[in-house]
Amino acid sequence: MARARGKAGQGSVWAAVPGLVYLVALVLVPLIIIVIFSFLSRAKLGVGVKWEFSTQAYADLLFSESLAGGRSFDPTYLQIILNSFVFALVTAGVTLALSIPIALWIATRPAERRTALIFLVTIPFWTSLLIRTYAFVIILNDNGPINGTLGWLGLIGEPIPMLYTPFATVTGLVYTFLPFMILPIYASAERFDFRLAEAAYDLGAGKWTVLRRIVLPSIRPGVIAGMLLVFVPALGSFLAPELLGGGKTSMIANVIAAQFGASRNWPLGAALSVLLLIITMLVLVGFAVTAKRVSRTGGSNTWEAML
Amino acid sequence: MIRRARGSGEALKDFPLFGVMSAAVFGFLYLPLLFVVGYSFNENRVVTVWKGFTFDWYVDVLQNDDIQRALMNSLRVATVATALSVLFALGLAIGMLRLARAGSTLAWGLIGAPLIIPEIVFAIGTLSLFVQVRFSLGVDAITLAHTAFCIPFALLPIRARLRSVDLSVYEAAADLGANEWRIFRRITLPLLVPGIVAGALLAFIISLDDFIVSYFLAGPGGTTLPVYIFGMIRNAITPGVNALSTLLLLVSVLIVSISYVISRRKR
Amino acid sequence: MADSTAALSIRGVTKEFATPEGGVVRALDDVSLEIDEGSFTVLLGPSGCGKTTLLRSIAGLETPDAGEIRLRGERIDDEPVWKRRVNTVFQSYALFPHMTVAQNIAFGLEMDRVPKAEIAKAVESSLAMVRLEGLGGRRPSQLSGGQQQRVALARALAKKPEVLLLDEPLSALDLKLRRGMQMELKRLQRETSITFVLVTHDQEEAMAMADTVAVFDSGRIAQVGEPRDVYLRPRTRFVADFIGEANVLPATFLSDRADVDALGVLEADLLSGTEGLTSGQPGFVAMRPENILWSRDEQGQARVVDVTFVGGDLHIDVLVGEHPCAIRTSSHVAEPPRVGEALRLEFPAGSVRWVTD
């Protein structure tokens, strides 16, 4: 029977099916495979896994086996996870400090100029992550522009070693994720009603009081969204520690990559991946709870603002 | 009088040093890229020691057979992944409008997943999948994986556009005698064109610039441009890396600018 | 079977909506209505009363839960929107932004696979009909609100529908333009002799245009009739108050008189609308503010609380018992009443209308 439709032209749910099936096959299924792999045994040679149930991979995360067969606690991987946390946290902190002034400054420009300025902020995000990271290989080099300038000014005799240090890794991470912090804070600041600031001035507040007591509390949803958008991907970063850390400051992603590459221990790599996923989810849930407490706005607008 | 009143209002909005700090941040955002571009014209083999101006590295890079092959691989992957992801995204955008709330939360989780899952996990996950089903690594494997993470990027502008359309426009078309298919062809699709173009451009650069996933799925014959550049950085850094990077930067900036202009254009 | 003169006949139509809070709202509650061929019928009521839902159900944009809708005797409620020979002028106009004015008007005819040459002619004559000659090449965004309104009209009329549905078509226009468009709509209706069904919440607009007005009250039709008849002889307190202004007081019917709360017994000759009532029946009486005569009287039932001059009118607000009442008279009275004074109220014969809840 040809029933009259209530929602003309709004398509059918079926249109979404091919896309959803594809995403299940290429996003959900791989995640499930990783979880399965983490409970299997290491293949004797080459790539892949041996289909034999084992919790060895998870044991390897905490213990190492000596040649004699004894098990001893080995904090290597825990240390790397802790390192990753610290790197991600420092990255989020530094980007936050850099982002608040520029986000507020852009938000107080005339409307026509705001869109253009925000576009300028987003351009680097759309360029290759590899090239952006490589740029710091050049800049932080012993012969690079920073050491070159300092030497030319006579401020230093020897070049300061900057490349292949934790400092280089963090610098690369900050550079990579800066737009992710600026945009949500800007989105909050743009919505801020500056008549509130005027009211505060009228009641006798000075610039810094207005900033601290009126403006900053109102952009908190943006700050929380920004922390999330920086912290989570920074935690799983691969390129910055790989190219700038020089193997001395590995993060989780580098260890995972190594297990699927040279070390050839796929179950261990899978177990680390599962761990990284769990940490990511916990962080997301934590932020979601915080964000819900603070406000309903934030994260989702960021993508829309960027596009 | 009026001007002064306005001036003082604007001054109240400004905070000391914020302008200077903003300029510094913009410098931080763009100087590194400018260094990459600048050193691509360096005559010296040692990138950071300036010797003289030359275009030789560009000639060198463009004549290199391996680079040409990598470029072709990159273009093939990006083109096919873009086409596929836009088709999937178009279906998702339209289908999701009517999905019940519970279903839509799950579906959005799935669509957003490639943005949230650490890229390394996505890379080794798809690697494990392809190895498990004995799908050979290479250009096709990369294309399939890229399609998945390009979907959210293609979807967002299409969806934004779709949601900006007044629903009564579809009702009017139905009221004037158009059935569902004709509404789609005559109303929905033409209205979505700017969103589709913007989404396609974004998907294209996201695919073109991807390194990590391509690196794990490349296999012997699937080296893409970023994977090739990574190898160059690992082996010997010459201004050739900068020349190649500059070209890739140029393409990205060009495409994102076009996408920006299209999505901002008044309808 | 349906009345042979009815263009539209609506029988027992019911429609419920789920609210976001999980409740259910009955937008239409067993609504029946006959709309005459060639009439200009206005569905009138406050927002949320169901009038728009009924219009959308006729168009096919909503599916009623129960009841039937017939167009010239044929059931149409199972037909999809695009097959119904009715067309709609939307409140937001819903012009296709990516098409020119001419393409917008041609769209409906293209859907009917009308030959190109005929479409071109029809577009020209439609543009002429709404006085937009020469604007066919413009985009909707290049037109004023009033012009967009005319395009929406031309687009719907180009298909020569059996019934034209208009959903609050004038609400987006400013007051001056609205008056002009009211006349314009009446002219178009006369010239095309197409049945017009228009939804509005503006009772003045309804009075100005309608042959027949149907007043909606929370999902039901409270009264149908000619505008003058509905104004003079409201049946419910809602209609009395919504069309024009009315003072409504609770009352009890006593054989042929009415015992009105705080006002006393009103004699039979003052009352109207009491036919068929039984003695002892409770209800209400409604009095128009301009139909109340007042005089100073220490023993009067009304006490003045406010007096304002509005142009040539004198507005007197009084309390009858605890019920507020409004009185309108000419401001040319020798000595207007003062706040706190007591007034005696009297009513011309037949001016007190018995209404139900």
XYZ file of C-alpha atoms in Angstrom, chain B residues 39-259:
221
model
C 65.957 25.585 2.252
C 64.500 23.810 -0.801
C 66.384 26.416 -2.869
C 69.704 25.743 -1.123
C 72.565 24.793 -3.408
C 74.386 22.984 -0.591
C 73.801 19.251 -0.066
C 73.714 19.934 3.680
C 70.236 21.367 4.068
C 70.807 23.877 6.818
C 74.070 25.334 5.634
C 73.167 27.979 3.067
C 75.414 28.177 0.021
C 73.447 29.679 -2.816
C 70.128 29.795 -4.626
C 69.160 27.017 -7.026
C 66.129 25.287 -8.580
C 68.198 22.152 -9.173
C 66.583 20.147 -6.379
C 63.180 20.550 -7.988
C 64.504 19.355 -11.334
C 66.278 16.533 -9.551
C 63.191 15.455 -7.636
C 60.799 15.661 -10.576
C 63.094 13.564 -12.762
C 63.493 10.798 -10.207
C 61.706 7.615 -11.352
C 61.003 6.371 -7.804
C 59.448 9.689 -6.855
C 57.316 9.698 -9.983
C 56.104 6.217 -9.107
C 55.374 7.253 -5.528
C 53.513 10.320 -6.793
C 51.381 8.178 -9.096
C 50.626 5.812 -6.202
C 49.639 8.740 -3.973
C 47.366 10.250 -6.618
C 45.727 6.911 -7.341
C 45.078 6.214 -3.668
C 43.783 9.727 -2.983
C 41.498 9.805 -6.033
C 39.861 6.442 -5.425
C 39.640 6.910 -1.632
C 38.048 10.328 -2.182
C 35.455 9.009 -4.617
C 34.532 6.082 -2.376
C 34.438 8.085 0.860
C 32.272 10.809 -0.710
C 29.755 8.207 -1.914
C 29.616 6.574 1.513
C 29.419 9.981 3.216
C 26.580 11.128 0.962
C 24.577 8.026 1.904
C 25.427 8.496 5.572
C 24.470 12.178 5.584
C 21.082 11.447 4.045
C 20.392 8.236 5.956
C 21.434 9.631 9.334
C 18.820 12.387 9.151
C 16.113 9.848 9.824
C 17.927 7.407 12.048
C 16.300 6.904 15.438
C 18.148 8.463 18.329
C 19.586 5.253 19.799
C 20.784 4.016 16.410
C 22.234 7.382 15.579
C 24.423 7.484 18.719
C 25.963 4.137 17.767
C 26.369 5.193 14.143
C 28.036 8.475 15.118
C 30.406 6.569 17.368
C 31.376 4.443 14.385
C 31.792 7.421 12.041
C 33.815 9.386 14.592
C 35.964 6.406 15.530
C 38.669 7.018 12.881
C 39.120 10.524 14.344
C 39.460 9.267 17.916
C 41.362 5.980 17.599
C 45.116 6.602 17.706
C 46.327 6.440 14.118
C 48.964 3.853 14.958
C 46.261 1.527 16.285
C 44.171 2.033 13.163
C 47.259 1.340 11.047
C 48.260 -1.930 12.717
C 44.597 -2.931 13.001
C 44.022 -2.701 9.259
C 47.425 -4.327 8.715
C 46.323 -7.271 10.886
C 42.998 -7.452 9.047
C 44.608 -7.571 5.606
C 47.190 -10.109 6.707
C 44.492 -12.244 8.288
C 42.271 -12.301 5.178
C 45.367 -12.632 2.930
C 44.662 -9.380 1.114
C 48.016 -8.360 -0.326
C 49.525 -5.133 0.931
C 50.061 -2.267 -1.479
C 48.150 0.494 -3.194
C 44.751 -1.228 -2.945
C 45.126 -1.974 0.757
C 46.111 1.655 1.416
C 43.116 2.856 -0.615
C 40.665 0.756 1.392
C 42.051 1.996 4.711
C 42.172 5.646 3.569
C 38.542 5.438 2.471
C 37.559 4.573 6.055
C 39.260 7.540 7.715
C 38.326 9.943 4.911
C 34.603 9.305 5.501
C 34.240 11.629 8.528
C 36.100 14.425 6.710
C 33.913 14.059 3.633
C 30.798 13.772 5.768
C 31.071 16.936 7.862
C 30.714 19.569 5.103
C 27.995 17.539 3.359
C 26.083 17.183 6.574
C 26.508 20.844 7.502
C 25.122 21.784 4.111
C 22.259 19.302 4.345
C 21.259 20.599 7.739
C 21.258 24.199 6.556
C 18.551 23.420 3.998
C 15.047 24.415 5.108
C 13.130 21.125 5.327
C 10.022 22.753 3.851
C 11.897 22.975 0.537
C 11.631 19.187 0.223
C 7.998 19.329 1.270
C 7.350 21.961 -1.372
C 8.924 19.742 -4.030
C 6.797 16.769 -2.963
C 3.751 19.027 -2.843
C 4.465 20.101 -6.427
C 4.490 16.489 -7.580
C 8.074 15.250 -7.176
C 8.543 11.700 -5.858
C 11.458 10.757 -3.579
C 13.878 10.073 -6.428
C 13.082 13.315 -8.230
C 13.387 15.283 -4.999
C 16.846 13.786 -4.560
C 17.939 14.496 -8.131
C 16.393 17.950 -8.602
C 16.558 19.404 -5.088
C 18.801 17.543 -2.630
C 21.746 16.822 -4.890
C 22.048 20.301 -6.498
C 21.800 21.915 -3.058
C 24.516 19.623 -1.711
C 27.055 20.241 -4.491
C 29.153 22.790 -2.544
C 29.253 20.463 0.471
C 30.203 17.508 -1.707
C 33.016 19.447 -3.376
C 34.334 20.729 -0.050
C 34.154 17.237 1.458
C 35.899 15.683 -1.525
C 38.747 18.213 -1.363
C 39.270 17.600 2.344
C 39.206 13.823 1.878
C 41.715 14.203 -0.946
C 44.334 16.078 1.090
C 43.796 13.903 4.152
C 44.559 10.863 1.991
C 47.376 12.550 0.083
C 49.140 13.652 3.288
C 48.712 10.456 5.279
C 51.905 8.785 6.357
C 51.384 6.301 9.191
C 48.662 4.099 7.690
C 50.319 4.099 4.267
C 53.659 3.222 5.873
C 52.290 0.037 7.435
C 50.193 -1.026 4.443
C 52.596 -0.079 1.648
C 54.163 -3.496 1.146
C 56.828 -3.741 -1.523
C 55.113 -1.826 -4.348
C 52.856 0.602 -2.556
C 55.230 3.395 -1.606
C 53.350 6.701 -1.539
C 54.923 10.138 -1.574
C 54.921 10.662 2.230
C 56.331 7.147 2.722
C 59.077 7.967 0.215
C 59.817 11.284 1.942
C 60.059 9.466 5.280
C 62.657 7.177 3.760
C 64.622 10.181 2.472
C 64.549 11.807 5.915
C 65.780 8.560 7.455
C 68.608 8.046 4.971
C 70.096 11.323 3.946
C 68.520 14.707 4.355
C 69.173 16.849 1.288
C 67.327 19.932 0.067
C 65.599 17.444 -2.248
C 63.392 16.484 0.723
C 62.492 20.143 1.096
C 61.717 20.530 -2.581
C 59.390 17.545 -2.532
C 57.827 18.713 0.746
C 57.303 22.200 -0.680
C 55.391 20.758 -3.618
C 53.207 18.692 -1.291
C 52.623 21.726 0.967
C 51.624 23.758 -2.040
C 49.039 21.205 -3.112
C 47.568 21.013 0.419
C 47.322 24.773 0.866
C 45.825 25.205 -2.573
C 43.180 22.553 -2.022
C 42.188 23.690 1.462
C 41.891 27.267 0.178
C 39.557 26.196 -2.608
C 37.498 24.200 -0.125
